[in-house]
Short mmCIF file of C-alpha atoms in Angstrom, two decimals:
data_model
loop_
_atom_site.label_atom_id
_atom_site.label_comp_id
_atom_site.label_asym_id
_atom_site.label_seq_id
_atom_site.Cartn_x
_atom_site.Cartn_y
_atom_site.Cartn_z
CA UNK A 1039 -3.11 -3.48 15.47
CA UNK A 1040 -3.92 -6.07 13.03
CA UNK A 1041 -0.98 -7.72 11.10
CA UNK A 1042 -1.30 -10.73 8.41
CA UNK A 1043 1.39 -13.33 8.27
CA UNK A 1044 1.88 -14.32 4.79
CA UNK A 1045 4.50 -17.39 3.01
CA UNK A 1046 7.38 -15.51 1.60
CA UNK A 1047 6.83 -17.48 -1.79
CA UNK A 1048 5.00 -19.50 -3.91
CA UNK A 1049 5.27 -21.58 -7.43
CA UNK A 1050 2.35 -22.13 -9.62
CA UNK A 1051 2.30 -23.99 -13.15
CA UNK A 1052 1.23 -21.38 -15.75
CA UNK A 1053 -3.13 -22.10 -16.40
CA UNK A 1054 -3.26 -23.72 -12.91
CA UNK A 1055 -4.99 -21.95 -10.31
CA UNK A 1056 -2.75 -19.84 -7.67
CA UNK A 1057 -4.05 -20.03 -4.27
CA UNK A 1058 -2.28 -17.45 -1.60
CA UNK A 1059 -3.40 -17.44 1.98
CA UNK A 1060 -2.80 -14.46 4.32
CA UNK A 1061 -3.21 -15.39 8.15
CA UNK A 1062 -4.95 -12.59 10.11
CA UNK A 1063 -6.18 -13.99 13.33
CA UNK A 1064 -5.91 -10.22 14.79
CA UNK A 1065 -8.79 -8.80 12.79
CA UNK A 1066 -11.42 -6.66 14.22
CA UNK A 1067 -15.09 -7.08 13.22
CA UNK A 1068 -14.89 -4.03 11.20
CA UNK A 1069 -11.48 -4.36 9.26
CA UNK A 1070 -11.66 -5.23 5.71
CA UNK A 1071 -9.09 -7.02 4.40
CA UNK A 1072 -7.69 -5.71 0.79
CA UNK A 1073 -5.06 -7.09 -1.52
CA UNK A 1074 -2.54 -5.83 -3.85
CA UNK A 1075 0.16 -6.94 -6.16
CA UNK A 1076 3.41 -5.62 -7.23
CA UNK A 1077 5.33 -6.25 -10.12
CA UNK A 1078 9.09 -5.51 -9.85
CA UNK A 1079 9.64 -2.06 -8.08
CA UNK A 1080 6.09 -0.55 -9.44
CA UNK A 1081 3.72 1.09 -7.29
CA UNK A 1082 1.48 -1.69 -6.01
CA UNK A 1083 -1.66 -2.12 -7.91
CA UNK A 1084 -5.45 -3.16 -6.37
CA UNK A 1085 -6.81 -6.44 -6.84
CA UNK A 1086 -9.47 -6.75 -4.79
CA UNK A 1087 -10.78 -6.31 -1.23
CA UNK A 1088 -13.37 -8.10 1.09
CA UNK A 1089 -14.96 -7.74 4.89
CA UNK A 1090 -17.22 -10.91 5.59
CA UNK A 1091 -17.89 -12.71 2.19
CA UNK A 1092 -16.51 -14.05 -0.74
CA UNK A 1093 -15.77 -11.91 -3.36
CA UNK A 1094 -15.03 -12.09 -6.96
CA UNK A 1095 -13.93 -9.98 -10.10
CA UNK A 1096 -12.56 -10.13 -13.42
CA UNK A 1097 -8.81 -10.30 -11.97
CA UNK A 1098 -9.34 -13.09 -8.98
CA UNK A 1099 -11.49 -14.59 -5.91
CA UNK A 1100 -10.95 -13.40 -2.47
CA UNK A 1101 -12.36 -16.30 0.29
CA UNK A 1102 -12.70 -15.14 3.84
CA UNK A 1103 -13.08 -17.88 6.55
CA UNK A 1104 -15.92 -17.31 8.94
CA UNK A 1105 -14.51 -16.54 11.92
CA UNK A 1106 -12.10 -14.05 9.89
CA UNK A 1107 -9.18 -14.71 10.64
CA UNK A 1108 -7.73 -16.06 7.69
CA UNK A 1109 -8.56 -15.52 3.59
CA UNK A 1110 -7.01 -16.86 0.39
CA UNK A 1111 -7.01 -14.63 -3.01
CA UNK A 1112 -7.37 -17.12 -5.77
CA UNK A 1113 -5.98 -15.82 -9.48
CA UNK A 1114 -7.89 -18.60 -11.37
CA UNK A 1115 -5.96 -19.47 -14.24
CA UNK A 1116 -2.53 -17.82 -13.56
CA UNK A 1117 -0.23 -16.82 -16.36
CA UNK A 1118 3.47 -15.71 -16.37
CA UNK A 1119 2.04 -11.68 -16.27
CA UNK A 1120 0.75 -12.73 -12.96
CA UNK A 1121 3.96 -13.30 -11.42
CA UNK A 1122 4.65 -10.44 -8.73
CA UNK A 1123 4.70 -10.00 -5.00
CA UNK A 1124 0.73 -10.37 -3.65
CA UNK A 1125 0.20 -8.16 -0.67
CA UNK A 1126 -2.24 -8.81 1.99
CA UNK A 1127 -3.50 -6.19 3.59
CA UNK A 1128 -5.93 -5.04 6.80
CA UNK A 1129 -7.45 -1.27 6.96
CA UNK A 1130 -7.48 -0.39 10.55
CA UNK A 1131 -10.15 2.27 11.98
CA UNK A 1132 -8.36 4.54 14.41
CA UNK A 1133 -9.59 6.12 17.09
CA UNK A 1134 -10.11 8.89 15.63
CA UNK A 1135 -12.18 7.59 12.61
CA UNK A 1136 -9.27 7.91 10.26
CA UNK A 1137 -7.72 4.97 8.42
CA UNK A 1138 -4.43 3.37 7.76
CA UNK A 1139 -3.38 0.27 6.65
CA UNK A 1140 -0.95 -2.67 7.88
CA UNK A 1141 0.55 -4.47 5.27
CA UNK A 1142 1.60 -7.94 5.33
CA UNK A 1143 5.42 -9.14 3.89
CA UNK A 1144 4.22 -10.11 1.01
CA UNK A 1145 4.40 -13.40 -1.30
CA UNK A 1146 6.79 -13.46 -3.90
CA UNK A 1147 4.58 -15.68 -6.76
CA UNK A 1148 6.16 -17.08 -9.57
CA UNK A 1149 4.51 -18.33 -12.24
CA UNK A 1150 6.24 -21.40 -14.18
CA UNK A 1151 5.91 -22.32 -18.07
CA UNK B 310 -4.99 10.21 -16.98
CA UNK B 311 -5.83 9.17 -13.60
CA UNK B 312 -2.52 9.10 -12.30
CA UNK B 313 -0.40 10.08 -9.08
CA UNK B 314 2.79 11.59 -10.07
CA UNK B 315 6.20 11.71 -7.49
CA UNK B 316 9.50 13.53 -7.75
CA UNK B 317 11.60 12.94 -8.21
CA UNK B 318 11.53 9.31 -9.25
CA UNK B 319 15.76 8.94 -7.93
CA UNK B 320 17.81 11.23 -5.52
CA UNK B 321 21.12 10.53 -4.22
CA UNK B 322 22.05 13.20 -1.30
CA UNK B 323 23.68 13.39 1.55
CA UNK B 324 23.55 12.92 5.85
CA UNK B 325 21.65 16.24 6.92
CA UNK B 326 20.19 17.62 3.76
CA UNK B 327 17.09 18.86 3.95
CA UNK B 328 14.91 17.02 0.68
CA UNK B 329 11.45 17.66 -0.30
CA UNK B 330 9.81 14.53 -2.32
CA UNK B 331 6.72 16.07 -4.12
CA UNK B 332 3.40 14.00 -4.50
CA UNK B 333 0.28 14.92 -6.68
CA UNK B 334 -3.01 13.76 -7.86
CA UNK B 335 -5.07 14.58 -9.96
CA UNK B 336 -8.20 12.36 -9.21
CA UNK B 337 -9.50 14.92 -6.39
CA UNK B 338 -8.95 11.98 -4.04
CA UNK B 339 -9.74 13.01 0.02
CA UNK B 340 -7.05 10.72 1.13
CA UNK B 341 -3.36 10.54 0.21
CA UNK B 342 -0.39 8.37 1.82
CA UNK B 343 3.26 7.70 2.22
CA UNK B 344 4.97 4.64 2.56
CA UNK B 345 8.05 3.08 2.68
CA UNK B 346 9.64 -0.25 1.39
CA UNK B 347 12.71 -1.75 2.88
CA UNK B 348 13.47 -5.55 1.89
CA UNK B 349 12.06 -8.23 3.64
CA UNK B 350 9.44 -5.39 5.34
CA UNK B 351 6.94 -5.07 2.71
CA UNK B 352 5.35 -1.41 2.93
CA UNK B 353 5.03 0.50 5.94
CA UNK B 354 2.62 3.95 6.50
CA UNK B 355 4.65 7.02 7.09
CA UNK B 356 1.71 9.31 7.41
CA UNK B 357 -1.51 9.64 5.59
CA UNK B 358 -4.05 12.55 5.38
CA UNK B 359 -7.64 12.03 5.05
CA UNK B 360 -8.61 15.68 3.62
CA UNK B 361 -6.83 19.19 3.22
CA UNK B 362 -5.17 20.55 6.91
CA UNK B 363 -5.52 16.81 8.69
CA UNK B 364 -2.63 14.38 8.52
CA UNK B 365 -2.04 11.19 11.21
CA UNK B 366 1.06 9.25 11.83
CA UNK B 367 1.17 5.89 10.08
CA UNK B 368 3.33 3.38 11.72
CA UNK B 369 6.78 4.85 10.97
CA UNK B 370 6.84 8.24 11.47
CA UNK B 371 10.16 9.46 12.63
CA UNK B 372 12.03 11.52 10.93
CA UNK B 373 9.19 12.38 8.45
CA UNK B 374 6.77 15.56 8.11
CA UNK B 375 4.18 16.12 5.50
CA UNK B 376 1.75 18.99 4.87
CA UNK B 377 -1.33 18.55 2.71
CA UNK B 378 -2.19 22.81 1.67
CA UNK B 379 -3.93 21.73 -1.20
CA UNK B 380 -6.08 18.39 -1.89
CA UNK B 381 -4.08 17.11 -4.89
CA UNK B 382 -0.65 17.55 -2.81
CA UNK B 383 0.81 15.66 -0.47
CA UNK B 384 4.50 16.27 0.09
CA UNK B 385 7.09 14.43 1.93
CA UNK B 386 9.91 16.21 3.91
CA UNK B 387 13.07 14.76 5.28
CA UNK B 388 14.50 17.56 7.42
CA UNK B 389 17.84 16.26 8.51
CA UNK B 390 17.91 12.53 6.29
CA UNK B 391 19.98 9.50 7.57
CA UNK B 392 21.02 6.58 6.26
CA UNK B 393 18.33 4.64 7.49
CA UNK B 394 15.78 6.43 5.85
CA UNK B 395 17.66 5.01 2.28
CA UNK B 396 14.44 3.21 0.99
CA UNK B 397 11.80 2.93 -1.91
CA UNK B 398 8.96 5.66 -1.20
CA UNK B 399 5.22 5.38 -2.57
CA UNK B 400 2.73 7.78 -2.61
CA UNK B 401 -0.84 6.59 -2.43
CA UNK B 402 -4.27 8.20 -3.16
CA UNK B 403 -7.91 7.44 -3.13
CA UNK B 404 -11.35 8.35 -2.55
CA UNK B 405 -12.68 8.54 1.36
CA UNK B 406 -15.68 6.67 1.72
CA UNK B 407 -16.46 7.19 5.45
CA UNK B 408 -16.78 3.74 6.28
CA UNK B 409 -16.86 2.41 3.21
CA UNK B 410 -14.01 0.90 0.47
CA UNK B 411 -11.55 2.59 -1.44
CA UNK B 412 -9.21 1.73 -3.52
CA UNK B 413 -5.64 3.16 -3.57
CA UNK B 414 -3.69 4.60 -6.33
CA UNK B 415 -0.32 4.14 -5.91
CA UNK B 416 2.80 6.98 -7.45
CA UNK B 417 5.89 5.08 -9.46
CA UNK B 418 8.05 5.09 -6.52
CA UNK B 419 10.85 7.45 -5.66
CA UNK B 420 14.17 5.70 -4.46
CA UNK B 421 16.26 7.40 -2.04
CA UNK B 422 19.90 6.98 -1.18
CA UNK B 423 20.77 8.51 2.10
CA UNK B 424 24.96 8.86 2.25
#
């Protein structure tokens, strides 16, 4: 199975840009690789998700090397509501055509004043 | 409101006691999940279902059974409970797009102390 290595934690000066890799060298060409966040003991919440490209939204940037096997969620202009554990995460096609997904350990981001 | 919904939210029992932790939807997702979250081990899969009557083994099984009856249900039984299976439980839901995204809902967590 796929499994993404992630650092257990991060600083980043509040209205600075956060950058958090994931490290996913197992990825098959079909796997997209999603990311959440968690703040305290909540249920983790999406942030965004990405196969091949770059993608961006209104929360952050997702880049995606081209060989795949590593990606970097970018929250451009972090602010202390940002500070959470970021989970990377791969979606893994069984044999069976079902789904299930292999999260990473997480990085503990904290956002300084 | 779009919301997944777990009970309950704490329970404190004993070795052996057979517990029930309820899971429900009302989005009319397809697919619905358990997992687990022990320190320094992020979230693991228990099981997931991808429709009513069809469930799969995530990647920590034991111990575990679900049934999915009905699409907004999903719950999670603990026949005989240890105390390794003391942990932070999530239920998860969200639309099946065969082969395409989705994006999971997650329940507020339902902590479990195993004595």
């Amino acid at each position: 199975d796929a499994k993404t290595t992630q650092p257990p934690s991060m600083d980043c000066a509040e209205g600075r840009a956060a950058n958090l890799p994931c490290n996913h060298s197992t990825i098959s060409g079909n796997e997209y690789v999603y990311w959440y966040r968690q703040i305290h003991s909540q249920g983790p919440q999406y942030i965004i998700h990405g196969l091949k490209n770059n993608e961006t939204n209104e929360m952050a940037s997702l880049i995606i090397t081209e060989d795949r096997k590593s990606s970097t969620l970018i929250l451009p202009h972090a602010t202390l509501r940002d500070t959470a554990v970021y989970y990377c995460i791969v979606r893994v096609r069984e044999a069976s055509g079902t789904y299930k997904y292999i999260f990473g350990t997480g990085t503990r981001l904290k956002v300084l004043a | 409101e779009a919301q997944v919904t777990q009970n309950p939210r704490y329970l404190i029992t004993v070795t052996g006691k057979k517990l029930t932790v309820t899971c429900s939807q009302n989005m009319n997702h397809e697919y619905m999940s358990w997992y687990r979250q022990d320190p320094g081990l992020g979230l693991r899969q228990i099981y997931y279902s991808m429709n009513v009557e069809v469930t799969d083994k995530g990647d920590v099984p034991e111990g575990y059974k679900v049934s999915r009856k009905e699409k907004r249900n999903f719950p999670l039984i603990l026949e005989s409970p240890s105390p390794n299976q003391t942990s932070l439980y999530f239920c998860a839901s969200s639309l099946w797009l065969a082969g395409g995204v989705d994006t999971q809902y997650f329940g507020p967590g339902t902590r479990l102390t195993v004595l």
